[in-house]
Amino acid sequence: MAPQFLAAEASTSTSRTLTITLFLVFVAITLAITVWASRQTKTATDFYAGGRQFSGFQNGMAIGGDYMSAASFLGIAGIIALYGYDGFLYSIGFLVAWLVALLLVAEFLRNSGRFTMADVLAFRMRQRPVRTAASVSTIVVSIFYLIAQMVGAGALVSLLLGIKPGTEFLGMDGDTAKVATIILVGALMIVYVTVGGMKGTTYVQIVKAFMLMGGALIMVLMVLAHYKFNLSALLGDAATRSGKGDAFLEPGLRYGVETAGDAAKTFYSKMDLLSLGLALVLGTAGLPHILTRFYTVPTSRIARKSVLWAIGIIGTFYLFTLALGFGAAALVGGADITAQDKAGNTAAPQLAQELGIEYLGGNTGGAIMLAVIAAVAFATILAVVAGLTLASSSSLAHDFYASVIKRGNASERDEVRVARIAALIIGAVAIALSIFAQSLNVAFLVALAFAVAASANLPAILYSLFWRRFNTAGALWSIYGGLISAVVLVFFSPVVSGSATAMFPAQDWQWFPLSNPGIISIPLGFFFGWLGTVITKESDPEKYAELEVRSLTGHGAH
């Protein structure tokens, strides 16, 4: 064996040990926070809404923590690193979406609900059918979102442990090792939720938001310093190393692709872009784990303030993703990124490794930097998954078990116990599905969750808050109509079968040409809500008047 190979091998194993140690230290810290919080969790309000004791800044940080998921950090940086200009659409879409959440739902929801989105929907409807529908859609959206986080975790830990396609790890081949990581990560997250509840999850979110902003800022400064703060040099290098030349800096690499002589294909590509944009912008206001965040503050004024903090934090972070994405393209190069992960999910940690080698010297420097950023990214995934599992399990326990099965007669202890069992089941389903979705980019997977949320939850929430005539049938039609149309279209789209990067590349049952169903399923959700309302006579103007006063003033809300 050549001496340099031996040296490289030794330094790799040292750096791997270092990476894993740093990483485990972080996991230990967050687990300690969770256990501490579980001692403070005495009532259902504590478990679901953190005792409603958080300030605007704390909750803003936690919303930021919830929102800046693996998709933002790993997925967007990866998509920008591989597709340049077109990847930036995700940053813009995810950010603009907050304005919709701020103006249309944040304050009204905080004023009119208690723990979950269904509290608002069921307020002036027949409780049982509406709560059932709301918990079904909450769980479906959360599972889509969870898949994205788990896939990110799998890609990340494979990079940490040096698992590449074709390599072996602990006697397992690369693919089996990836599957093992996904299962392990899933198990860890279920522990977080079942032990800590909303209080533990919120503190983990806040710690993680600080870490993520700090880590991203350091990387951005290193990238800019490398180019002496000359942006055009950075972009020029990124275009050259991406292997795509000037096209990398122009629209049309991934979306809106002009296919000469094939008008239909060109049209579908442009529609896909529109569909994605719609899903990103409208999705946030229907995401159950973001909506439950508004309940963790004492008043609606603080709910508004926390959204403003969140917009500031998230906006800054998405500007960082630009520098990280183009930095990864310039310093790591497109070929090296796709060699590690086809969908580009490891671009940011690979960039961290390059920067570590340059600034901290040698492979050990690279290992330290990779360990820190990977621990941050992993913390991101852990925290977001905890928030998601909490939203879906509390919806099952509070909406379905307590209100539908027990007809409102469940004790708080029973409710929290059921939430914990639900967390186990939902976690298991997400783990099973994630194993098939490893070839997909995480930002793209999250966009699917957004499309489902915007189709199923948003029409029902908006109608409920602003349309006097809206009734139970309308709510059921809009939730189930939007949900089923979105899920069916995804199932028959190129995402699941019939393309090289699909979940099942060998099969082909695809007939829907777009990757994101938003442009069809969101209008369908609104249409079904209108139709269901119009064809039934039920209406309760007095209840609507009460909800209107409540949503505007907060009078009578808990």
Short mmCIF file of N, CA and C in Angstrom, two decimals, residues 310-464:
data_model
loop_
_atom_site.label_atom_id
_atom_site.label_comp_id
_atom_site.label_asym_id
_atom_site.label_seq_id
_atom_site.Cartn_x
_atom_site.Cartn_y
_atom_site.Cartn_z
N ALA A 310 -39.50 35.46 13.33
CA ALA A 310 -39.25 34.29 12.49
C ALA A 310 -38.90 34.73 11.06
N ILE A 311 -39.64 35.73 10.54
CA ILE A 311 -39.37 36.18 9.16
C ILE A 311 -37.95 36.73 9.06
N GLY A 312 -37.54 37.49 10.09
CA GLY A 312 -36.18 38.04 10.08
C GLY A 312 -35.12 36.93 10.07
N ILE A 313 -35.32 35.96 10.97
CA ILE A 313 -34.34 34.88 11.11
C ILE A 313 -34.30 34.04 9.83
N ILE A 314 -35.51 33.69 9.36
CA ILE A 314 -35.59 32.79 8.20
C ILE A 314 -35.10 33.49 6.93
N GLY A 315 -35.45 34.77 6.80
CA GLY A 315 -35.02 35.55 5.62
C GLY A 315 -33.50 35.60 5.52
N THR A 316 -32.87 35.89 6.66
CA THR A 316 -31.40 35.94 6.68
C THR A 316 -30.83 34.58 6.30
N PHE A 317 -31.43 33.54 6.86
CA PHE A 317 -30.93 32.20 6.61
C PHE A 317 -31.02 31.83 5.13
N TYR A 318 -32.13 32.22 4.48
CA TYR A 318 -32.27 31.87 3.06
C TYR A 318 -31.30 32.65 2.18
N LEU A 319 -30.89 33.84 2.64
CA LEU A 319 -29.82 34.53 1.90
C LEU A 319 -28.52 33.73 2.03
N PHE A 320 -28.31 33.18 3.23
CA PHE A 320 -27.12 32.35 3.43
C PHE A 320 -27.10 31.16 2.47
N THR A 321 -28.29 30.55 2.24
CA THR A 321 -28.31 29.34 1.39
C THR A 321 -27.78 29.64 -0.02
N LEU A 322 -27.98 30.90 -0.46
CA LEU A 322 -27.44 31.29 -1.78
C LEU A 322 -25.94 31.13 -1.80
N ALA A 323 -25.29 31.74 -0.78
CA ALA A 323 -23.82 31.68 -0.72
C ALA A 323 -23.36 30.24 -0.54
N LEU A 324 -24.10 29.46 0.26
CA LEU A 324 -23.70 28.06 0.50
C LEU A 324 -23.83 27.24 -0.78
N GLY A 325 -24.94 27.43 -1.50
CA GLY A 325 -25.18 26.65 -2.72
C GLY A 325 -24.14 26.97 -3.79
N PHE A 326 -23.96 28.26 -4.05
CA PHE A 326 -22.97 28.64 -5.09
C PHE A 326 -21.55 28.33 -4.61
N GLY A 327 -21.33 28.47 -3.29
CA GLY A 327 -20.02 28.13 -2.73
C GLY A 327 -19.71 26.65 -2.93
N ALA A 328 -20.72 25.80 -2.70
CA ALA A 328 -20.50 24.35 -2.88
C ALA A 328 -20.21 24.04 -4.33
N ALA A 329 -20.94 24.70 -5.24
CA ALA A 329 -20.70 24.46 -6.67
C ALA A 329 -19.28 24.87 -7.04
N ALA A 330 -18.84 26.02 -6.48
CA ALA A 330 -17.52 26.55 -6.85
C ALA A 330 -16.38 25.77 -6.20
N LEU A 331 -16.51 25.42 -4.92
CA LEU A 331 -15.37 24.83 -4.21
C LEU A 331 -15.38 23.30 -4.20
N VAL A 332 -16.58 22.68 -4.23
CA VAL A 332 -16.64 21.22 -4.22
C VAL A 332 -16.78 20.70 -5.66
N GLY A 333 -17.63 21.38 -6.45
CA GLY A 333 -17.83 20.97 -7.84
C GLY A 333 -18.99 20.01 -7.98
N GLY A 334 -19.77 20.20 -9.05
CA GLY A 334 -20.98 19.40 -9.27
C GLY A 334 -20.73 17.91 -9.27
N ALA A 335 -19.61 17.48 -9.89
CA ALA A 335 -19.35 16.04 -10.05
C ALA A 335 -19.14 15.38 -8.68
N ASP A 336 -18.38 16.05 -7.79
CA ASP A 336 -18.11 15.47 -6.47
C ASP A 336 -19.37 15.40 -5.61
N ILE A 337 -20.25 16.39 -5.79
CA ILE A 337 -21.49 16.40 -4.99
C ILE A 337 -22.38 15.22 -5.41
N THR A 338 -22.57 15.05 -6.72
CA THR A 338 -23.46 13.96 -7.16
C THR A 338 -22.83 12.59 -6.91
N ALA A 339 -21.49 12.52 -6.83
CA ALA A 339 -20.85 11.23 -6.54
C ALA A 339 -21.21 10.77 -5.13
N GLN A 340 -21.33 11.73 -4.19
CA GLN A 340 -21.67 11.37 -2.81
C GLN A 340 -23.18 11.16 -2.67
N ASP A 341 -23.97 12.04 -3.29
CA ASP A 341 -25.42 11.93 -3.16
C ASP A 341 -26.07 12.43 -4.45
N LYS A 342 -26.79 11.54 -5.14
CA LYS A 342 -27.35 11.88 -6.45
C LYS A 342 -28.19 13.16 -6.44
N ALA A 343 -28.94 13.35 -5.33
CA ALA A 343 -29.87 14.49 -5.30
C ALA A 343 -29.23 15.76 -4.74
N GLY A 344 -27.92 15.70 -4.41
CA GLY A 344 -27.23 16.90 -3.93
C GLY A 344 -27.47 17.22 -2.47
N ASN A 345 -28.05 16.26 -1.70
CA ASN A 345 -28.40 16.56 -0.31
C ASN A 345 -27.20 16.78 0.60
N THR A 346 -25.99 16.42 0.14
CA THR A 346 -24.83 16.59 1.03
C THR A 346 -23.93 17.75 0.61
N ALA A 347 -24.42 18.64 -0.25
CA ALA A 347 -23.57 19.75 -0.73
C ALA A 347 -23.04 20.62 0.41
N ALA A 348 -23.91 21.00 1.36
CA ALA A 348 -23.47 21.91 2.44
C ALA A 348 -22.40 21.26 3.33
N PRO A 349 -22.62 20.02 3.82
CA PRO A 349 -21.54 19.43 4.63
C PRO A 349 -20.25 19.19 3.85
N GLN A 350 -20.37 18.88 2.54
CA GLN A 350 -19.14 18.71 1.75
C GLN A 350 -18.40 20.04 1.62
N LEU A 351 -19.16 21.12 1.49
CA LEU A 351 -18.54 22.46 1.44
C LEU A 351 -17.83 22.74 2.77
N ALA A 352 -18.47 22.35 3.88
CA ALA A 352 -17.87 22.57 5.21
C ALA A 352 -16.51 21.87 5.29
N GLN A 353 -16.47 20.66 4.74
CA GLN A 353 -15.23 19.89 4.77
C GLN A 353 -14.13 20.60 3.98
N GLU A 354 -14.49 21.08 2.78
CA GLU A 354 -13.51 21.82 1.95
C GLU A 354 -13.01 23.06 2.69
N LEU A 355 -13.93 23.80 3.29
CA LEU A 355 -13.55 25.04 3.99
C LEU A 355 -12.66 24.72 5.18
N GLY A 356 -12.96 23.61 5.87
CA GLY A 356 -12.14 23.20 7.02
C GLY A 356 -10.73 22.89 6.59
N ILE A 357 -10.62 22.18 5.45
CA ILE A 357 -9.29 21.82 4.94
C ILE A 357 -8.51 23.10 4.59
N GLU A 358 -9.21 24.08 4.01
CA GLU A 358 -8.53 25.31 3.57
C GLU A 358 -8.14 26.20 4.76
N TYR A 359 -9.08 26.39 5.70
CA TYR A 359 -8.84 27.37 6.77
C TYR A 359 -8.22 26.78 8.03
N LEU A 360 -8.58 25.53 8.36
CA LEU A 360 -8.09 24.96 9.61
C LEU A 360 -6.93 24.01 9.37
N GLY A 361 -6.60 23.81 8.09
CA GLY A 361 -5.41 23.03 7.75
C GLY A 361 -5.65 21.53 7.76
N GLY A 362 -5.40 20.91 6.60
CA GLY A 362 -5.38 19.44 6.49
C GLY A 362 -6.72 18.77 6.75
N ASN A 363 -6.62 17.42 6.76
CA ASN A 363 -7.84 16.62 6.89
C ASN A 363 -8.51 16.77 8.24
N THR A 364 -7.67 17.00 9.29
CA THR A 364 -8.27 17.14 10.63
C THR A 364 -9.16 18.37 10.65
N GLY A 365 -8.68 19.46 10.04
CA GLY A 365 -9.49 20.69 9.94
C GLY A 365 -10.80 20.41 9.23
N GLY A 366 -10.69 19.66 8.12
CA GLY A 366 -11.89 19.30 7.36
C GLY A 366 -12.85 18.50 8.22
N ALA A 367 -12.27 17.58 9.02
CA ALA A 367 -13.11 16.71 9.85
C ALA A 367 -13.83 17.51 10.93
N ILE A 368 -13.11 18.47 11.53
CA ILE A 368 -13.73 19.28 12.59
C ILE A 368 -14.91 20.06 12.02
N MET A 369 -14.65 20.72 10.88
CA MET A 369 -15.68 21.55 10.26
C MET A 369 -16.88 20.69 9.86
N LEU A 370 -16.59 19.53 9.26
CA LEU A 370 -17.67 18.63 8.84
C LEU A 370 -18.47 18.18 10.06
N ALA A 371 -17.76 17.85 11.16
CA ALA A 371 -18.44 17.36 12.36
C ALA A 371 -19.39 18.41 12.91
N VAL A 372 -18.87 19.65 12.97
CA VAL A 372 -19.70 20.73 13.54
C VAL A 372 -20.94 20.94 12.69
N ILE A 373 -20.74 21.08 11.37
CA ILE A 373 -21.89 21.37 10.49
C ILE A 373 -22.84 20.17 10.43
N ALA A 374 -22.28 18.96 10.44
CA ALA A 374 -23.14 17.78 10.40
C ALA A 374 -23.95 17.67 11.69
N ALA A 375 -23.31 18.01 12.83
CA ALA A 375 -24.05 17.97 14.09
C ALA A 375 -25.18 18.98 14.06
N VAL A 376 -24.90 20.18 13.49
CA VAL A 376 -25.93 21.20 13.38
C VAL A 376 -27.07 20.70 12.48
N ALA A 377 -26.70 20.12 11.33
CA ALA A 377 -27.73 19.65 10.40
C ALA A 377 -28.54 18.53 11.03
N PHE A 378 -27.86 17.69 11.79
CA PHE A 378 -28.56 16.57 12.39
C PHE A 378 -29.50 17.07 13.48
N ALA A 379 -29.02 18.07 14.23
CA ALA A 379 -29.86 18.68 15.26
C ALA A 379 -31.10 19.26 14.62
N THR A 380 -30.89 19.88 13.45
CA THR A 380 -32.00 20.46 12.69
C THR A 380 -33.03 19.39 12.39
N ILE A 381 -32.55 18.25 11.92
CA ILE A 381 -33.47 17.18 11.55
C ILE A 381 -34.19 16.66 12.79
N LEU A 382 -33.42 16.43 13.86
CA LEU A 382 -34.03 15.92 15.09
C LEU A 382 -35.13 16.85 15.59
N ALA A 383 -34.79 18.15 15.63
CA ALA A 383 -35.75 19.10 16.19
C ALA A 383 -37.00 19.20 15.33
N VAL A 384 -36.82 19.25 14.01
CA VAL A 384 -37.99 19.38 13.13
C VAL A 384 -38.86 18.14 13.21
N VAL A 385 -38.23 16.99 13.23
CA VAL A 385 -39.02 15.76 13.30
C VAL A 385 -39.78 15.67 14.62
N ALA A 386 -39.12 16.13 15.68
CA ALA A 386 -39.82 16.13 16.96
C ALA A 386 -41.07 17.00 16.88
N GLY A 387 -40.92 18.19 16.28
CA GLY A 387 -42.07 19.10 16.14
C GLY A 387 -43.19 18.48 15.31
N LEU A 388 -42.78 17.82 14.23
CA LEU A 388 -43.77 17.21 13.33
C LEU A 388 -44.50 16.05 13.98
N THR A 389 -43.73 15.19 14.63
CA THR A 389 -44.34 14.02 15.26
C THR A 389 -45.27 14.49 16.37
N LEU A 390 -44.85 15.57 17.05
CA LEU A 390 -45.69 16.11 18.12
C LEU A 390 -47.01 16.64 17.55
N ALA A 391 -46.91 17.38 16.41
CA ALA A 391 -48.14 17.94 15.82
C ALA A 391 -49.09 16.82 15.42
N SER A 392 -48.55 15.77 14.77
CA SER A 392 -49.46 14.74 14.27
C SER A 392 -49.97 13.85 15.40
N SER A 393 -49.10 13.55 16.39
CA SER A 393 -49.58 12.67 17.46
C SER A 393 -50.56 13.42 18.36
N SER A 394 -50.33 14.74 18.57
CA SER A 394 -51.29 15.46 19.42
C SER A 394 -52.61 15.63 18.69
N SER A 395 -52.56 15.72 17.36
CA SER A 395 -53.81 15.81 16.60
C SER A 395 -54.59 14.51 16.76
N LEU A 396 -53.87 13.39 16.67
CA LEU A 396 -54.55 12.09 16.83
C LEU A 396 -55.17 11.97 18.24
N ALA A 397 -54.38 12.38 19.25
CA ALA A 397 -54.85 12.21 20.62
C ALA A 397 -55.95 13.21 20.97
N HIS A 398 -55.70 14.49 20.63
CA HIS A 398 -56.62 15.55 21.06
C HIS A 398 -57.86 15.59 20.17
N ASP A 399 -57.67 15.46 18.85
CA ASP A 399 -58.82 15.58 17.94
C ASP A 399 -59.57 14.27 17.76
N PHE A 400 -58.82 13.22 17.56
CA PHE A 400 -59.49 11.97 17.21
C PHE A 400 -59.88 11.17 18.46
N TYR A 401 -58.89 10.93 19.33
CA TYR A 401 -59.17 10.09 20.50
C TYR A 401 -60.10 10.80 21.49
N ALA A 402 -59.69 12.01 21.94
CA ALA A 402 -60.46 12.66 23.00
C ALA A 402 -61.83 13.14 22.51
N SER A 403 -61.86 13.72 21.28
CA SER A 403 -63.12 14.34 20.85
C SER A 403 -64.02 13.40 20.07
N VAL A 404 -63.43 12.47 19.31
CA VAL A 404 -64.27 11.61 18.46
C VAL A 404 -64.60 10.30 19.18
N ILE A 405 -63.55 9.61 19.65
CA ILE A 405 -63.80 8.30 20.25
C ILE A 405 -64.41 8.46 21.65
N LYS A 406 -63.78 9.33 22.48
CA LYS A 406 -64.26 9.49 23.85
C LYS A 406 -65.32 10.59 23.98
N ARG A 407 -65.67 11.24 22.88
CA ARG A 407 -66.68 12.33 22.86
C ARG A 407 -66.40 13.40 23.93
N GLY A 408 -65.12 13.74 24.07
CA GLY A 408 -64.77 14.82 25.00
C GLY A 408 -64.66 14.40 26.45
N ASN A 409 -64.73 13.08 26.73
CA ASN A 409 -64.68 12.64 28.14
C ASN A 409 -63.34 12.01 28.53
N ALA A 410 -62.29 12.26 27.75
CA ALA A 410 -61.00 11.63 28.07
C ALA A 410 -60.29 12.47 29.13
N SER A 411 -59.58 11.79 30.05
CA SER A 411 -58.80 12.55 31.02
C SER A 411 -57.53 13.04 30.33
N GLU A 412 -56.91 14.09 30.90
CA GLU A 412 -55.69 14.63 30.29
C GLU A 412 -54.59 13.57 30.25
N ARG A 413 -54.52 12.75 31.30
CA ARG A 413 -53.46 11.72 31.32
C ARG A 413 -53.62 10.73 30.18
N ASP A 414 -54.89 10.32 29.95
CA ASP A 414 -55.16 9.39 28.84
C ASP A 414 -54.74 10.00 27.51
N GLU A 415 -55.11 11.29 27.37
CA GLU A 415 -54.84 11.97 26.10
C GLU A 415 -53.33 12.00 25.80
N VAL A 416 -52.55 12.36 26.82
CA VAL A 416 -51.09 12.44 26.62
C VAL A 416 -50.51 11.04 26.36
N ARG A 417 -51.08 10.03 27.02
CA ARG A 417 -50.60 8.66 26.80
C ARG A 417 -50.85 8.24 25.34
N VAL A 418 -52.06 8.55 24.84
CA VAL A 418 -52.39 8.19 23.45
C VAL A 418 -51.47 8.95 22.48
N ALA A 419 -51.17 10.22 22.81
CA ALA A 419 -50.27 11.00 21.94
C ALA A 419 -48.92 10.31 21.84
N ARG A 420 -48.47 9.73 22.95
CA ARG A 420 -47.15 9.07 22.94
C ARG A 420 -47.18 7.80 22.10
N ILE A 421 -48.29 7.04 22.19
CA ILE A 421 -48.39 5.81 21.37
C ILE A 421 -48.47 6.19 19.90
N ALA A 422 -49.24 7.27 19.60
CA ALA A 422 -49.38 7.73 18.22
C ALA A 422 -48.03 8.13 17.62
N ALA A 423 -47.18 8.77 18.46
CA ALA A 423 -45.85 9.18 17.99
C ALA A 423 -45.06 7.96 17.50
N LEU A 424 -45.20 6.86 18.24
CA LEU A 424 -44.52 5.62 17.85
C LEU A 424 -44.97 5.13 16.48
N ILE A 425 -46.30 5.10 16.29
CA ILE A 425 -46.85 4.54 15.05
C ILE A 425 -46.49 5.42 13.85
N ILE A 426 -46.67 6.75 14.02
CA ILE A 426 -46.40 7.67 12.91
C ILE A 426 -44.92 7.62 12.54
N GLY A 427 -44.06 7.56 13.57
CA GLY A 427 -42.61 7.44 13.33
C GLY A 427 -42.30 6.20 12.51
N ALA A 428 -42.93 5.08 12.86
CA ALA A 428 -42.66 3.82 12.16
C ALA A 428 -43.06 3.89 10.68
N VAL A 429 -44.23 4.50 10.40
CA VAL A 429 -44.69 4.63 9.01
C VAL A 429 -43.71 5.48 8.21
N ALA A 430 -43.29 6.61 8.81
CA ALA A 430 -42.36 7.52 8.11
C ALA A 430 -41.04 6.82 7.81
N ILE A 431 -40.55 6.04 8.77
CA ILE A 431 -39.28 5.33 8.56
C ILE A 431 -39.41 4.37 7.37
N ALA A 432 -40.52 3.62 7.34
CA ALA A 432 -40.71 2.64 6.27
C ALA A 432 -40.74 3.31 4.90
N LEU A 433 -41.45 4.45 4.79
CA LEU A 433 -41.56 5.13 3.48
C LEU A 433 -40.24 5.78 3.07
N SER A 434 -39.48 6.28 4.07
CA SER A 434 -38.23 6.99 3.75
C SER A 434 -37.23 6.09 3.06
N ILE A 435 -37.30 4.81 3.38
CA ILE A 435 -36.31 3.87 2.82
C ILE A 435 -36.42 3.85 1.29
N PHE A 436 -37.65 4.08 0.76
CA PHE A 436 -37.82 4.08 -0.70
C PHE A 436 -37.51 5.43 -1.35
N ALA A 437 -37.51 6.50 -0.55
CA ALA A 437 -37.43 7.84 -1.14
C ALA A 437 -36.01 8.40 -1.15
N GLN A 438 -35.00 7.52 -0.99
CA GLN A 438 -33.64 8.05 -0.82
C GLN A 438 -33.06 8.74 -2.03
N SER A 439 -33.65 8.49 -3.22
CA SER A 439 -33.05 9.09 -4.43
C SER A 439 -33.56 10.51 -4.67
N LEU A 440 -34.47 11.00 -3.80
CA LEU A 440 -35.10 12.31 -4.07
C LEU A 440 -34.45 13.42 -3.24
N ASN A 441 -34.43 14.64 -3.82
CA ASN A 441 -33.87 15.78 -3.08
C ASN A 441 -34.82 16.17 -1.96
N VAL A 442 -34.26 16.51 -0.79
CA VAL A 442 -35.14 16.78 0.36
C VAL A 442 -35.97 18.05 0.21
N ALA A 443 -35.43 19.08 -0.45
CA ALA A 443 -36.23 20.31 -0.62
C ALA A 443 -37.43 19.99 -1.49
N PHE A 444 -37.21 19.14 -2.47
CA PHE A 444 -38.29 18.76 -3.38
C PHE A 444 -39.35 17.95 -2.63
N LEU A 445 -38.91 17.04 -1.74
CA LEU A 445 -39.85 16.24 -0.94
C LEU A 445 -40.71 17.13 -0.05
N VAL A 446 -40.08 18.16 0.53
CA VAL A 446 -40.83 19.07 1.38
C VAL A 446 -41.85 19.85 0.56
N ALA A 447 -41.49 20.19 -0.68
CA ALA A 447 -42.43 20.91 -1.54
C ALA A 447 -43.70 20.07 -1.75
N LEU A 448 -43.56 18.75 -1.77
CA LEU A 448 -44.75 17.89 -1.89
C LEU A 448 -45.62 18.01 -0.63
N ALA A 449 -44.96 18.04 0.54
CA ALA A 449 -45.73 18.19 1.79
C ALA A 449 -46.47 19.52 1.78
N PHE A 450 -45.81 20.56 1.26
CA PHE A 450 -46.43 21.89 1.16
C PHE A 450 -47.65 21.84 0.25
N ALA A 451 -47.53 21.11 -0.87
CA ALA A 451 -48.66 21.03 -1.81
C ALA A 451 -49.85 20.36 -1.14
N VAL A 452 -49.58 19.29 -0.38
CA VAL A 452 -50.67 18.59 0.30
C VAL A 452 -51.30 19.50 1.36
N ALA A 453 -50.46 20.23 2.12
CA ALA A 453 -50.97 21.13 3.16
C ALA A 453 -51.82 22.24 2.56
N ALA A 454 -51.34 22.80 1.43
CA ALA A 454 -52.07 23.91 0.80
C ALA A 454 -53.38 23.43 0.19
N SER A 455 -53.42 22.17 -0.25
CA SER A 455 -54.65 21.66 -0.88
C SER A 455 -55.69 21.25 0.16
N ALA A 456 -55.25 20.65 1.26
CA ALA A 456 -56.20 20.08 2.22
C ALA A 456 -56.53 21.04 3.36
N ASN A 457 -55.50 21.67 3.96
CA ASN A 457 -55.74 22.45 5.18
C ASN A 457 -56.07 23.91 4.92
N LEU A 458 -55.36 24.52 3.97
CA LEU A 458 -55.53 25.96 3.79
C LEU A 458 -56.95 26.36 3.39
N PRO A 459 -57.58 25.68 2.39
CA PRO A 459 -58.94 26.12 2.02
C PRO A 459 -59.89 26.05 3.22
N ALA A 460 -59.80 24.97 4.00
CA ALA A 460 -60.71 24.81 5.15
C ALA A 460 -60.46 25.90 6.20
N ILE A 461 -59.18 26.22 6.45
CA ILE A 461 -58.88 27.25 7.46
C ILE A 461 -59.39 28.62 7.01
N LEU A 462 -59.11 28.98 5.75
CA LEU A 462 -59.51 30.30 5.27
C LEU A 462 -61.03 30.43 5.21
N TYR A 463 -61.69 29.41 4.66
CA TYR A 463 -63.15 29.46 4.61
C TYR A 463 -63.73 29.57 6.02
N SER A 464 -63.15 28.82 6.93
CA SER A 464 -63.67 28.78 8.28
C SER A 464 -63.57 30.15 8.95
#
